[in-house]
Coordinates of C-alpha atoms in Angstrom, one line a residue:
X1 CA -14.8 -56.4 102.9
X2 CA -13.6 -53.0 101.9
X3 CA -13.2 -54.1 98.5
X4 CA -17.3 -56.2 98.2
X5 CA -18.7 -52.2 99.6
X6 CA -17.0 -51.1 97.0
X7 CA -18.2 -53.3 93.6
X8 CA -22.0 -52.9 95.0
X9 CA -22.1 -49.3 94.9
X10 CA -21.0 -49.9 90.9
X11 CA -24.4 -49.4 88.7
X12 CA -25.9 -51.7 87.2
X13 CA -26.4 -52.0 83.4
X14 CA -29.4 -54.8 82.1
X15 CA -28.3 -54.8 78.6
X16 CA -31.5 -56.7 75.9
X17 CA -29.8 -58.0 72.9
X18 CA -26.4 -58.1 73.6
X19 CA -25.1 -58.7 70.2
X20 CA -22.3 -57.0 68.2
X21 CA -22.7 -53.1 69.9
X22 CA -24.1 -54.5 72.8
X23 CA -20.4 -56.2 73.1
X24 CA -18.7 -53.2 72.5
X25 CA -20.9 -51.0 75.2
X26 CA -20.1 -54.0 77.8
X27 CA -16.2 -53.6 76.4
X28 CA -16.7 -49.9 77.4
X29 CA -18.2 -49.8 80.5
X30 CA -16.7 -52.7 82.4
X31 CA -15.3 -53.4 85.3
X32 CA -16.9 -49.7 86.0
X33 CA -20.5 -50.9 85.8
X34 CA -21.8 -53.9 86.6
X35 CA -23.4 -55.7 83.2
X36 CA -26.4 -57.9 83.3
X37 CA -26.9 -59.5 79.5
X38 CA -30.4 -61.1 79.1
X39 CA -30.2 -63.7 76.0
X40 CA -32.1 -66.2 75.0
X41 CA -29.7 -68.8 73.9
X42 CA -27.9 -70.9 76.6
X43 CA -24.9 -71.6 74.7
X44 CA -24.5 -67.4 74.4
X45 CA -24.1 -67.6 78.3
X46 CA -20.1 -68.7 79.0
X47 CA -19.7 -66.0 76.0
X48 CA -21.3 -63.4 77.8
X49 CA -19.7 -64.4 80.6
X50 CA -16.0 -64.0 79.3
X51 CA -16.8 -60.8 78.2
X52 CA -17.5 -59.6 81.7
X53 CA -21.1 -59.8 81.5
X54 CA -23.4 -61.8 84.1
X55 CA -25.7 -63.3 81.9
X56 CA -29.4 -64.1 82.4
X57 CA -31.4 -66.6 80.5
X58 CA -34.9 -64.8 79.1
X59 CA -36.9 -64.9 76.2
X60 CA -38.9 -61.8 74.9
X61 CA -41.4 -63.9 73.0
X62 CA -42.2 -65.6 76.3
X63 CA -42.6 -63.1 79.2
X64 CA -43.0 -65.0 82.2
X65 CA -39.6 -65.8 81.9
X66 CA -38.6 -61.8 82.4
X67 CA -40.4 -61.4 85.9
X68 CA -37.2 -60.7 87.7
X69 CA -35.8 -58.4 85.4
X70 CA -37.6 -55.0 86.7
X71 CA -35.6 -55.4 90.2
X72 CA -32.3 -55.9 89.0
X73 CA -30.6 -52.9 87.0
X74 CA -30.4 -49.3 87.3
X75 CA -30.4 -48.6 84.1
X76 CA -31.2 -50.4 81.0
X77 CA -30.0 -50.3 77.1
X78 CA -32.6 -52.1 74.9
X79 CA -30.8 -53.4 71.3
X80 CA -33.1 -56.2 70.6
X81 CA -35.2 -56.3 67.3
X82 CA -38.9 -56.2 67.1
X83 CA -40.2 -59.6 65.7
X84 CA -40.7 -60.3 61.8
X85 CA -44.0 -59.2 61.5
X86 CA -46.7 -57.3 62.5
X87 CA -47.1 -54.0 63.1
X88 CA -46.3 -53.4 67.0
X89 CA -43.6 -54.5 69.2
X90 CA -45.3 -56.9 71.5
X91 CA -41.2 -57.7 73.0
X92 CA -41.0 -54.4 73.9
X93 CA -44.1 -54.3 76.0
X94 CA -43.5 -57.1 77.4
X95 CA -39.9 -56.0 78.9
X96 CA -41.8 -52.6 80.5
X97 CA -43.9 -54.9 81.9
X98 CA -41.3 -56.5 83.8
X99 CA -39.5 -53.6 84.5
X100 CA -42.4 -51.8 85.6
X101 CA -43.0 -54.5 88.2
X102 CA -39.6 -53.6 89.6
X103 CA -39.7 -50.1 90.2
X104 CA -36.0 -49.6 90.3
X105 CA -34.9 -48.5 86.6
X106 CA -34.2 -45.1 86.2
X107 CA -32.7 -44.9 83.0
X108 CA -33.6 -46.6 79.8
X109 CA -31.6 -46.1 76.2
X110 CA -33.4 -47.9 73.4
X111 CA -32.1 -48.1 70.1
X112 CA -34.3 -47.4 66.9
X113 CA -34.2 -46.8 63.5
X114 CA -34.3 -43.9 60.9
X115 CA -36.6 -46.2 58.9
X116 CA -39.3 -45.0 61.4
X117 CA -39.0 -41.2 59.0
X118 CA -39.8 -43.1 55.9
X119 CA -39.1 -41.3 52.2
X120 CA -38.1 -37.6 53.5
X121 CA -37.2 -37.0 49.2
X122 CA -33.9 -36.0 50.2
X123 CA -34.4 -33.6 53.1
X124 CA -32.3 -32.8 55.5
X125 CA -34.2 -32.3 59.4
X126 CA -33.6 -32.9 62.4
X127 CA -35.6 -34.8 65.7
X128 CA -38.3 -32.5 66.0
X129 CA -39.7 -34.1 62.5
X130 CA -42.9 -36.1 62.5
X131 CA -42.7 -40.2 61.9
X132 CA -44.3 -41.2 58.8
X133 CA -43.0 -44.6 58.5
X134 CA -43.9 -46.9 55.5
X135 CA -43.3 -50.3 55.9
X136 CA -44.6 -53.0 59.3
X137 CA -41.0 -53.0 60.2
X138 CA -40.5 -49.1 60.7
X139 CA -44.2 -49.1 62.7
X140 CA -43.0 -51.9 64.7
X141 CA -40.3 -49.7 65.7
X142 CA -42.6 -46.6 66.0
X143 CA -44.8 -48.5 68.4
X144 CA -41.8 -49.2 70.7
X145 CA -41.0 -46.0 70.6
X146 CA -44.4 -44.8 71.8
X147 CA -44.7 -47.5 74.5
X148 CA -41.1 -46.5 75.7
X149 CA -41.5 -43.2 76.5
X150 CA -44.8 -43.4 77.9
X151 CA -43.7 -45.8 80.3
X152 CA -41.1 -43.2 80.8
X153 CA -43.2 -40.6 81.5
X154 CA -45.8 -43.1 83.8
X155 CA -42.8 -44.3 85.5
X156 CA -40.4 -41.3 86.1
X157 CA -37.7 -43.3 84.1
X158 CA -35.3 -41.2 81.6
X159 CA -36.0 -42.8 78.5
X160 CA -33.4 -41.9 75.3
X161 CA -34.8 -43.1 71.5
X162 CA -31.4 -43.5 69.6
X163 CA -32.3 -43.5 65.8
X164 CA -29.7 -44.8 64.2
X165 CA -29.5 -45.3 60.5
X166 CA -27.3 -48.4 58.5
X167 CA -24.7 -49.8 61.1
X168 CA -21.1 -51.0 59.7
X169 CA -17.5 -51.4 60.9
X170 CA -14.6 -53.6 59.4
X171 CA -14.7 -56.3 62.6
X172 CA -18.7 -56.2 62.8
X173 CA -19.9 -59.9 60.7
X174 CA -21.8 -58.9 57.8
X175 CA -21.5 -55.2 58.4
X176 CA -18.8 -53.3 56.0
X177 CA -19.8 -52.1 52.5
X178 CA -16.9 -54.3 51.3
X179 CA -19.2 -57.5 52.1
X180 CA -22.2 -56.4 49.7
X181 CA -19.0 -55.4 47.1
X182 CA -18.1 -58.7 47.4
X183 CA -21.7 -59.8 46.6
X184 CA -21.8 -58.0 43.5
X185 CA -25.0 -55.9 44.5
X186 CA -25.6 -52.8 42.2
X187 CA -26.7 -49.4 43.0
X188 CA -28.9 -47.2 41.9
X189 CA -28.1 -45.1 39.0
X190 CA -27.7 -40.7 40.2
X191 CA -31.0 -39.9 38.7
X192 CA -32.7 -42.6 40.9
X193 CA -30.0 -42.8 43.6
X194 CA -31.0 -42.0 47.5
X195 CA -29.9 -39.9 50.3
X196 CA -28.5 -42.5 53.2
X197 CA -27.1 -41.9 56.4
X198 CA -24.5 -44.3 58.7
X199 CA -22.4 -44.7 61.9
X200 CA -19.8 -46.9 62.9
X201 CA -20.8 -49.4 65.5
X202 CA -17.8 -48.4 68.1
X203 CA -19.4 -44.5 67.3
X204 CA -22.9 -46.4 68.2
X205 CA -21.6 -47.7 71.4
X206 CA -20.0 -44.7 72.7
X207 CA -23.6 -43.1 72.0
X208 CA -25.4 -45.5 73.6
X209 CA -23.0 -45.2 77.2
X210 CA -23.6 -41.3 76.2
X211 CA -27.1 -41.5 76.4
X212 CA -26.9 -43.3 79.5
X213 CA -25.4 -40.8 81.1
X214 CA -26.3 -37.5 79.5
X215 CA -29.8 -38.3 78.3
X216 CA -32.9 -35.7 79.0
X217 CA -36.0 -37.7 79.7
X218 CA -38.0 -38.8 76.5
X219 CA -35.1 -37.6 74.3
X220 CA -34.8 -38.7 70.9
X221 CA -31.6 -38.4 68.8
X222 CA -29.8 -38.9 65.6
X223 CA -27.2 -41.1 65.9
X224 CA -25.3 -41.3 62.8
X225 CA -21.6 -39.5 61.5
X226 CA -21.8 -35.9 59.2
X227 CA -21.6 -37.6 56.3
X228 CA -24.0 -36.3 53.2
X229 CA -23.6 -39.0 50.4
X230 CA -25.7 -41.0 48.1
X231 CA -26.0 -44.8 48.4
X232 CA -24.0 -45.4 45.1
X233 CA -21.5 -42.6 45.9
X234 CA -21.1 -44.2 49.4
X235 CA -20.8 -47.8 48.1
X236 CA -18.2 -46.3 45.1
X237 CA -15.8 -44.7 47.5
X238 CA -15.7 -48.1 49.8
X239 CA -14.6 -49.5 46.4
X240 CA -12.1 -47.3 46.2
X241 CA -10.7 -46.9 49.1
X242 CA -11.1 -51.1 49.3
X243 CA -9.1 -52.0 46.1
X244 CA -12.8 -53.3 45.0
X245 CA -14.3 -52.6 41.8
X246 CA -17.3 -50.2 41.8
X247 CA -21.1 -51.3 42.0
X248 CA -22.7 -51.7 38.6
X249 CA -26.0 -49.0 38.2
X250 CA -29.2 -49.8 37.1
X251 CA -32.1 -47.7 37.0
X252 CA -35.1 -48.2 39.6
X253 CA -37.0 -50.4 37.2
X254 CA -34.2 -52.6 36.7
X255 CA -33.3 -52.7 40.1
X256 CA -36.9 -54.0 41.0
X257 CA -36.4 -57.0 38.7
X258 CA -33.3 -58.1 40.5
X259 CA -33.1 -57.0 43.9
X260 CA -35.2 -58.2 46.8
X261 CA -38.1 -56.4 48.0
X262 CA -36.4 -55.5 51.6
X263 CA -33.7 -54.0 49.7
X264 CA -36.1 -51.9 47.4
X265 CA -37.7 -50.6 50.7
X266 CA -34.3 -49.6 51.4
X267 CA -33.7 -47.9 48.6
X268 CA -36.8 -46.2 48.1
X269 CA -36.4 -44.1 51.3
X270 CA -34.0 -40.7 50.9
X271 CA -33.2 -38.4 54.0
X272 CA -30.2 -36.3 55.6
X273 CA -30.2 -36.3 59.4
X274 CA -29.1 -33.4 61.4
X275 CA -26.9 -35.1 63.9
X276 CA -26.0 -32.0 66.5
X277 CA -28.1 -33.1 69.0
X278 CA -25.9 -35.3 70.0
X279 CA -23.1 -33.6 69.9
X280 CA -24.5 -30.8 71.5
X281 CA -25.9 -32.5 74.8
X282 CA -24.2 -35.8 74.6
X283 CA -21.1 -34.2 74.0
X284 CA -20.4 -37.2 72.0
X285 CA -17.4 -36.2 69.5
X286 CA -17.2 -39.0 66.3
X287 CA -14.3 -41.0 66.7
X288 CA -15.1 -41.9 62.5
X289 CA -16.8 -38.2 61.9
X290 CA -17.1 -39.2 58.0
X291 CA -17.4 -42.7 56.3
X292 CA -14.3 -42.1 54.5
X293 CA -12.4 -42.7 57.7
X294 CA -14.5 -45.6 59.3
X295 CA -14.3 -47.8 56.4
X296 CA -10.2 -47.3 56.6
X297 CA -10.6 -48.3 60.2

């Protein structure tokens, strides 16, 4: 009995999208919080499960299915994507929705993108700069933003904006520079070449249970490591340091010709991010402060 009084005093953590850093929050926090994991996919659930998380089935794209979500969690850290298209995040109002209808969140950590900045030309800035995003999938992000921390201020809920820039680590699928080295993709050559900013997804995690705790209300921070490189200088020293040889350079024109229009947009947009913020009231200190030692790890 002494030991049931004990686990429901634990808080509870809803976490939306519990993919790849979603994983490694629930490897952080548990058994001290309790972990709810809303997914979609049935077959996701017995993972989930093993993991430590209690999973619930729920679909974003179909919010009747989210109606019991608003009474369940005390806090609540929101990975999932905006859809495909369009240019508002119609998932993300429908989970305040839900929540709202609960009345018992008082926390809520959602992570964003830098995208939302669009081409800064190379500046470096920190939070207090306007959005001026550029493509539907940046405004998607900038309209979850929005609805987030108005619900925030409408509801009294602590709502954190993590922007975060290009995710990797050497155990996240699909996420190391080594994987698009593999794929032969070029870079840009220096005269074309962008500003780009990154964090290691165990760094993201350890923001994200950071934020949860630490958090002002309607706070938005840069998450990403002190690194200032250029994409091609970034991808050349994962060569290096990965026995791999270097990225070919072409020019922007060239580059056009070749490479998808996605990956244009991504290399069309140059910024530096001022990350103190979160170091100064998260007190989050990098575990991988540079790239050169998170793509060793």
């Amino acid at each position: 009995m002494v030991q049931a009084s004990k686990q429901t005093r634990r808080p509870t953590l809803l976490i939306v999208g519990c993919g790849d850093v979603g994983q490694r929050v629930l490897r952080l926090l548990h058994p001290r919080w309790r972990v709810l994991a809303l997914t979609s996919s049935p077959d996701r659930m017995a993972v989930l499960r093993q993991q430590g998380a209690v999973p619930l089935l729920g679909n974003l794209d179909e919010p009747a299915t989210l109606d019991r979500l608003g009474g369940l969690a005390d806090a609540v850290l929101h990975l999932a994507p905006p859809p495909l298209h369009g240019d508002i995040d119609p998932r993300t109002r429908a989970l305040i929705r839900a929540l709202a209808r609960g009345g018992r969140v008082r926390r809520l950590v959602y992570a964003s993108t830098t995208g939302v900045y669009g081409d800064c030309g190379g500046q470096r800035f920190d939070e207090t700069r306007a959005v001026a995003p550029a493509t539907d999938r940046a405004r998607r992000r900038v309209d979850a933003e929005l609805s987030l921390r108005a619900y925030g201020r409408r509801a009294g809920v602590r709502v954190a904006v993590l922007r975060v820039p290009g995710i990797y680590a050497g155990d996240r699928p699909g996420g190391h520079p080594r994987d698009r080295l593999q794929r032969g993709t070029p870079a840009l050559c220096r005269a074309d070449d962008v500003y780009t900013n990154h964090i290691h997804a165990d760094d993201l995690a350890r923001a994200c249970v950071a934020a949860l705790w630490r958090a002002g209300p309607q706070r938005i921070f840069h998450v990403c490591d002190d690194t200032e490189m250029r994409m091609g200088d970034y991808f050349d020293l994962a060569a290096d340091l990965c026995g791999l040889p270097r990225p070919r350079r072409l020019t922007r024109a060239e580059a056009a010709q070749q490479l998808s229009p996605m990956m244009m947009s991504f290399m069309s947009e140059s910024r530096r991010l001022d990350n103190r913020r979160i170091k100064r009231e998260l007190r989050l200190r990098l575990r991988y402060p540079t790239a050169r030692e998170g793509i060793l790890a």
